[in-house]
C-alpha cells in the first residue's frame, strides 16, 4: 500500500507538472488570444501609430490619418517605389507635392462591422486593400476563440486569412468547395473551427466592400425606388408603432456594461417620413408638405426621437458637425449624417405620442437607398467588458421595413442573408440528421436496458455489451474524430457567464452538434444521472474504456487493477469536484485563464487537434493518462474530469434509479464487480459516481450469480418445485399466490396544497423546529443572515451590484445551508423529485442537493422577476437608493 501511495503521489505530481508546462507554453504561443490593445485604437486619428499597417500593405511607406465614415487610412508609396506597387487607371496618376502616390487603403474591421465569432466577441482584424479592391494583406490583432488558443494552433488562423490575399473584395467567397460555374470562390476551412472562419469571412468581405464602395472602387447598386399610396387619414402613435410604421430601439445601461440605471442608456423611436401615411401622421399636414417641398428627387427623410442618459447626436457633432452615433444601413451600404443632413423636429403630431428629450430629422442623400426595401437604424457605441473593464466596439440596430399598406404593389420579394448559425446547420444537414439518429438510438437502447439485462447473464453479457460497444465505437469515430462534437467543461462555464451577463442563442446554436448533444445530456442527466453520457457516449470515456479492455486482451490483464482500494477511491474521487470548483471560480476572474486551465481535459488533444500537433507538456499529459487507462479502468473519468463533476451534481435529481433488493446491503456481489466503485457497504448506489455499466442489473436477474436468487433456485430444485420467471422486483414469482391479508389502511394521499406547502418548506427553508432549540444569539444570526442574503441577491438581480458579489454570497449561503440542513434536516429524496422517499443524507449528498437546488431557485426567480418586470421596477425605485 505504501508503494501504491507513492506511485499515486508521483503520478499526480507529473500530471500537475504537465498542466503547468502546457499553460505556460500556451500563454507564450497565444500571441493574439485576448491580446491587449491600446485604448486609443478605436478613437485616435493616427491608426497606424498603434497597429502594423505595413504588414497588410507591404508596398506602402506612409499612411494618412483616419478619414471617411466608416474610417479608413490611405496608403502611399513614393514615386520611386511605385514600380513595385500594382497600379490601375483608378489610381491617382500624379504624385502629391511630397512625391507620394495613393496605392491603397488600410482599415480596422471593428471600425466597420461588429460580427461576433464563436466566443461571442469579434475577431479584431487589420486589412489592406489596393486601389483596385484587391486584398493585399490580412492580420488578426486579437481574438477570443478558446479553440484557437489550446485546441487549434493560431498558425491555422494565420494560414486561413492569407487565402484572401490577391482576391477582390467584391468576389463571392464561401468556406468550403468553390463553385466556379456560379462565380463562387472556395476557401479551405479550419477543421474544428467552422463558426470562427464563417464569421471571419463575413468580417473581411463586408469590411472591404464598405470601404470599396466609399472610395468608389465598387459602383453602388441602384435599387428601384418606392411608390407610395396616398395617406388614408391620420393614425395615432400606438397604431403607428403596432403596424411597424414607427420602430423602437432600446438599449439598457447593462447592455453596454454599465450598472443598471433608472433610465435606459438610449430609448429611440424612428420612422420613414416620405411615405404620406407616416409623414402626415407624425408631422401634421403643414409640416409634412413643407418638408417634402425641401427634398430633392432621390432624397429621403427619417425622424428619430429619443430619451435616455445618452444622446444619439454624439460628441462628433460638436467637434465637426458629424453625427457619429447613428447610421442607416441597407444591405452592404451604410449612410452617415453631417450637420447639412440635419433638420429640427419640434413636435410629434400623432395622438398619444410621449414626450422626448431630443429629436431630429435626418436626410439620406443617396440614389442607392430605397424605402421599398428593409433597412436598419444603427446606434453606435462602446460596450465595456464587465470582467476586464476594456471597451470594445459595438452597435445596436433595429430593422425597419415600411409596411405594405404604404407601398403601391406591396413589398418586393427579397432574400435576406441567413444568420451564421443557419448557414452552419444547412451546410451540415446530413451529419445533423445522422447525429440525431445516433442520439435517438442511444436513448432507445438504454431505455430498453431491462430487456437487455434480462437476456444477459453473469457469464455471457453480450446482449448488454454489444450495443454499448457499438455506441463506444461510433462515439469515438463518428462523434469524436469526424464531427468533433466533444462536450467540454468550457461550455458549462460559458453557460454560467451567459446567464449572469448576456444570453445569446446564436452563440449556442452556432455548433449544431454540441447544441444537440447538450440538450440530450441535460435531459438524460435528469432521467438517469450522469452515467448515460459518461459511461455510454463520451468520446474520450469510450476511448479510455476500449483501451483498458484491449490491453487486457493483449496480455496485460494480469497487471491490471480493476479497482483501487476503497479508501483511496473515496479520497481521489473528490479531486474532480475540486477541479470543477477551481475552474468555475477562476472563470469569474478571467475566462481566458479558465479556458487555459480547462486543458486538464484531454479532449482537444485527442480529437480536435491530434497528439502529433501538440507541444511536449500536452503530449506527456496525454500519454500519462493513456498509460494509466491501460492498467486502471477509466482513471480520468473517475478522478479528474471536471465535466463529470459538473454533471454529477444534478444527478442527485435523477428520476429513475437502478434496481436494488433488500439483501443488497449485506451482500457484496455487485460491489465486487462495480468498475465505478459506486456501491457502498449498505448496498446503495451513488448515482454521482455510477457510470451505468449495468453489471449489477445483470446480476439482479441472474439466478446463478445473485445470492438470494441462487439460494431460492437451489431450494426449489432440491424439493422439486418449478422455477417460475423472475419478476420486476428481482425475485422468482411465487408458485402459489400469497393469500390476501388484512393490511393497515393506506395513508391518505396528500392534497395538492398540502404537498406544495411541504415542498416549499423543505426546499426553501433549511431550518426545522430544532433551530429554536439553539441559543438566542445563533437564532438571531441565522435569520439576519437569511434576510441579508435575500437582499444581496435581489440587488444583484436588479443590476445594482456585480455578479461576482452575488456569486460569493450565493456560495456563502450554500455553505451555511449545508451545515444547517445536516443539523436540522439531514435527509434528501431518493428517486423522483416529486416523491417523498427520503433517506439519510451524507455530506456529499447534501452538498450536491443544496448547490443545484439553490442554482435552480436563483435561475427560476431571476427569469420570473425579469418576465414580470419586477427587475425593472426594482431598478427604478429611487426610494431604495439608501440600500445601494
PDB file of C-alpha atoms in Angstrom, residues 622-727:
ATOM      1  CA  UNK A 622      -1.995  12.657 -22.714  1.00  0.00           C
ATOM      2  CA  UNK A 623       0.436   9.711 -22.666  1.00  0.00           C
ATOM      3  CA  UNK A 624       0.311   9.523 -18.847  1.00  0.00           C
ATOM      4  CA  UNK A 625      -3.491   9.292 -18.961  1.00  0.00           C
ATOM      5  CA  UNK A 626      -3.355   6.715 -21.759  1.00  0.00           C
ATOM      6  CA  UNK A 627      -0.903   4.511 -19.871  1.00  0.00           C
ATOM      7  CA  UNK A 628      -2.966   4.840 -16.700  1.00  0.00           C
ATOM      8  CA  UNK A 629      -6.069   3.783 -18.680  1.00  0.00           C
ATOM      9  CA  UNK A 630      -4.280   0.615 -19.747  1.00  0.00           C
ATOM     10  CA  UNK A 631      -3.949  -0.539 -16.120  1.00  0.00           C
ATOM     11  CA  UNK A 632      -6.851   1.164 -14.321  1.00  0.00           C
ATOM     12  CA  UNK A 633     -10.442   1.387 -15.512  1.00  0.00           C
ATOM     13  CA  UNK A 634     -11.285   4.981 -16.540  1.00  0.00           C
ATOM     14  CA  UNK A 635      -8.902   6.823 -14.181  1.00  0.00           C
ATOM     15  CA  UNK A 636      -9.556  10.239 -15.740  1.00  0.00           C
ATOM     16  CA  UNK A 637     -13.345   9.836 -15.702  1.00  0.00           C
ATOM     17  CA  UNK A 638     -13.430   8.779 -12.058  1.00  0.00           C
ATOM     18  CA  UNK A 639     -10.859  11.139 -10.549  1.00  0.00           C
ATOM     19  CA  UNK A 640     -10.026  14.169 -12.743  1.00  0.00           C
ATOM     20  CA  UNK A 641     -12.839  15.016 -15.173  1.00  0.00           C
ATOM     21  CA  UNK A 642     -14.419  18.397 -14.279  1.00  0.00           C
ATOM     22  CA  UNK A 643     -17.210  17.820 -16.792  1.00  0.00           C
ATOM     23  CA  UNK A 644     -18.124  14.612 -14.991  1.00  0.00           C
ATOM     24  CA  UNK A 645     -18.188  16.533 -11.712  1.00  0.00           C
ATOM     25  CA  UNK A 646     -20.454  19.209 -13.210  1.00  0.00           C
ATOM     26  CA  UNK A 647     -22.885  16.522 -14.408  1.00  0.00           C
ATOM     27  CA  UNK A 648     -22.669  14.602 -11.128  1.00  0.00           C
ATOM     28  CA  UNK A 649     -24.221  17.425  -9.117  1.00  0.00           C
ATOM     29  CA  UNK A 650     -27.635  17.429 -10.881  1.00  0.00           C
ATOM     30  CA  UNK A 651     -27.572  13.613 -10.943  1.00  0.00           C
ATOM     31  CA  UNK A 652     -28.920  13.881  -7.396  1.00  0.00           C
ATOM     32  CA  UNK A 653     -32.223  14.901  -9.020  1.00  0.00           C
ATOM     33  CA  UNK A 654     -32.483  11.907 -11.362  1.00  0.00           C
ATOM     34  CA  UNK A 655     -35.932  10.404 -11.910  1.00  0.00           C
ATOM     35  CA  UNK A 656     -35.109   6.720 -12.334  1.00  0.00           C
ATOM     36  CA  UNK A 657     -32.519   4.713 -10.475  1.00  0.00           C
ATOM     37  CA  UNK A 658     -31.070   1.244 -10.791  1.00  0.00           C
ATOM     38  CA  UNK A 659     -32.964  -1.592  -9.143  1.00  0.00           C
ATOM     39  CA  UNK A 660     -31.875  -2.920  -5.759  1.00  0.00           C
ATOM     40  CA  UNK A 661     -33.057  -5.619  -3.330  1.00  0.00           C
ATOM     41  CA  UNK A 662     -33.292  -5.612   0.420  1.00  0.00           C
ATOM     42  CA  UNK A 663     -30.437  -8.156   0.532  1.00  0.00           C
ATOM     43  CA  UNK A 664     -28.078  -5.829  -1.375  1.00  0.00           C
ATOM     44  CA  UNK A 665     -26.787  -4.371   1.885  1.00  0.00           C
ATOM     45  CA  UNK A 666     -25.318  -7.494   3.467  1.00  0.00           C
ATOM     46  CA  UNK A 667     -24.459  -8.939   0.043  1.00  0.00           C
ATOM     47  CA  UNK A 668     -21.409  -7.510  -1.780  1.00  0.00           C
ATOM     48  CA  UNK A 669     -21.652  -9.493  -5.025  1.00  0.00           C
ATOM     49  CA  UNK A 670     -22.410  -6.414  -7.148  1.00  0.00           C
ATOM     50  CA  UNK A 671     -19.946  -4.165  -5.327  1.00  0.00           C
ATOM     51  CA  UNK A 672     -17.041  -6.514  -6.048  1.00  0.00           C
ATOM     52  CA  UNK A 673     -17.518  -6.140  -9.802  1.00  0.00           C
ATOM     53  CA  UNK A 674     -18.542  -2.462  -9.898  1.00  0.00           C
ATOM     54  CA  UNK A 675     -15.968  -0.680 -12.056  1.00  0.00           C
ATOM     55  CA  UNK A 676     -17.155   2.714 -10.821  1.00  0.00           C
ATOM     56  CA  UNK A 677     -16.898   1.641  -7.163  1.00  0.00           C
ATOM     57  CA  UNK A 678     -20.221   3.390  -6.703  1.00  0.00           C
ATOM     58  CA  UNK A 679     -21.875   0.818  -4.389  1.00  0.00           C
ATOM     59  CA  UNK A 680     -21.433   1.490  -0.676  1.00  0.00           C
ATOM     60  CA  UNK A 681     -21.468  -1.153   2.125  1.00  0.00           C
ATOM     61  CA  UNK A 682     -25.220  -0.636   2.621  1.00  0.00           C
ATOM     62  CA  UNK A 683     -25.837  -1.630  -0.999  1.00  0.00           C
ATOM     63  CA  UNK A 684     -26.904   1.858  -2.110  1.00  0.00           C
ATOM     64  CA  UNK A 685     -25.631   3.097  -5.489  1.00  0.00           C
ATOM     65  CA  UNK A 686     -24.107   6.581  -5.582  1.00  0.00           C
ATOM     66  CA  UNK A 687     -25.560   7.965  -8.817  1.00  0.00           C
ATOM     67  CA  UNK A 688     -22.951  10.722  -8.860  1.00  0.00           C
ATOM     68  CA  UNK A 689     -20.220   8.152  -9.388  1.00  0.00           C
ATOM     69  CA  UNK A 690     -22.135   5.417 -11.246  1.00  0.00           C
ATOM     70  CA  UNK A 691     -21.297   5.132 -14.958  1.00  0.00           C
ATOM     71  CA  UNK A 692     -24.255   2.797 -15.611  1.00  0.00           C
ATOM     72  CA  UNK A 693     -22.271  -0.210 -16.760  1.00  0.00           C
ATOM     73  CA  UNK A 694     -25.373  -2.275 -15.779  1.00  0.00           C
ATOM     74  CA  UNK A 695     -23.344  -5.224 -14.493  1.00  0.00           C
ATOM     75  CA  UNK A 696     -25.267  -5.040 -11.220  1.00  0.00           C
ATOM     76  CA  UNK A 697     -28.532  -5.206 -13.172  1.00  0.00           C
ATOM     77  CA  UNK A 698     -27.379  -8.338 -14.959  1.00  0.00           C
ATOM     78  CA  UNK A 699     -26.766  -9.931 -11.549  1.00  0.00           C
ATOM     79  CA  UNK A 700     -30.143  -8.635 -10.377  1.00  0.00           C
ATOM     80  CA  UNK A 701     -31.913 -11.123 -12.691  1.00  0.00           C
ATOM     81  CA  UNK A 702     -29.242 -13.870 -12.793  1.00  0.00           C
ATOM     82  CA  UNK A 703     -30.415 -16.859 -10.715  1.00  0.00           C
ATOM     83  CA  UNK A 704     -26.878 -18.308 -10.755  1.00  0.00           C
ATOM     84  CA  UNK A 705     -24.956 -15.182  -9.739  1.00  0.00           C
ATOM     85  CA  UNK A 706     -27.294 -13.239  -7.439  1.00  0.00           C
ATOM     86  CA  UNK A 707     -27.031 -14.892  -3.991  1.00  0.00           C
ATOM     87  CA  UNK A 708     -30.736 -14.508  -2.995  1.00  0.00           C
ATOM     88  CA  UNK A 709     -31.874 -15.874  -6.375  1.00  0.00           C
ATOM     89  CA  UNK A 710     -29.298 -18.648  -6.358  1.00  0.00           C
ATOM     90  CA  UNK A 711     -30.429 -19.788  -2.914  1.00  0.00           C
ATOM     91  CA  UNK A 712     -34.078 -19.814  -3.979  1.00  0.00           C
ATOM     92  CA  UNK A 713     -33.227 -21.669  -7.202  1.00  0.00           C
ATOM     93  CA  UNK A 714     -31.316 -24.334  -5.271  1.00  0.00           C
ATOM     94  CA  UNK A 715     -34.116 -24.689  -2.729  1.00  0.00           C
ATOM     95  CA  UNK A 716     -36.768 -25.172  -5.414  1.00  0.00           C
ATOM     96  CA  UNK A 717     -34.608 -27.594  -7.356  1.00  0.00           C
ATOM     97  CA  UNK A 718     -33.952 -29.631  -4.212  1.00  0.00           C
ATOM     98  CA  UNK A 719     -37.651 -30.002  -3.351  1.00  0.00           C
ATOM     99  CA  UNK A 720     -38.741 -30.381  -6.981  1.00  0.00           C
ATOM    100  CA  UNK A 721     -40.622 -27.102  -7.279  1.00  0.00           C
ATOM    101  CA  UNK A 722     -40.761 -25.411 -10.707  1.00  0.00           C
ATOM    102  CA  UNK A 723     -38.656 -22.329 -11.470  1.00  0.00           C
ATOM    103  CA  UNK A 724     -41.073 -19.518 -12.251  1.00  0.00           C
ATOM    104  CA  UNK A 725     -39.996 -16.380 -14.153  1.00  0.00           C
ATOM    105  CA  UNK A 726     -38.213 -13.636 -12.255  1.00  0.00           C
ATOM    106  CA  UNK A 727     -40.410 -10.634 -11.622  1.00  0.00           C
TER     107      UNK A 727
END
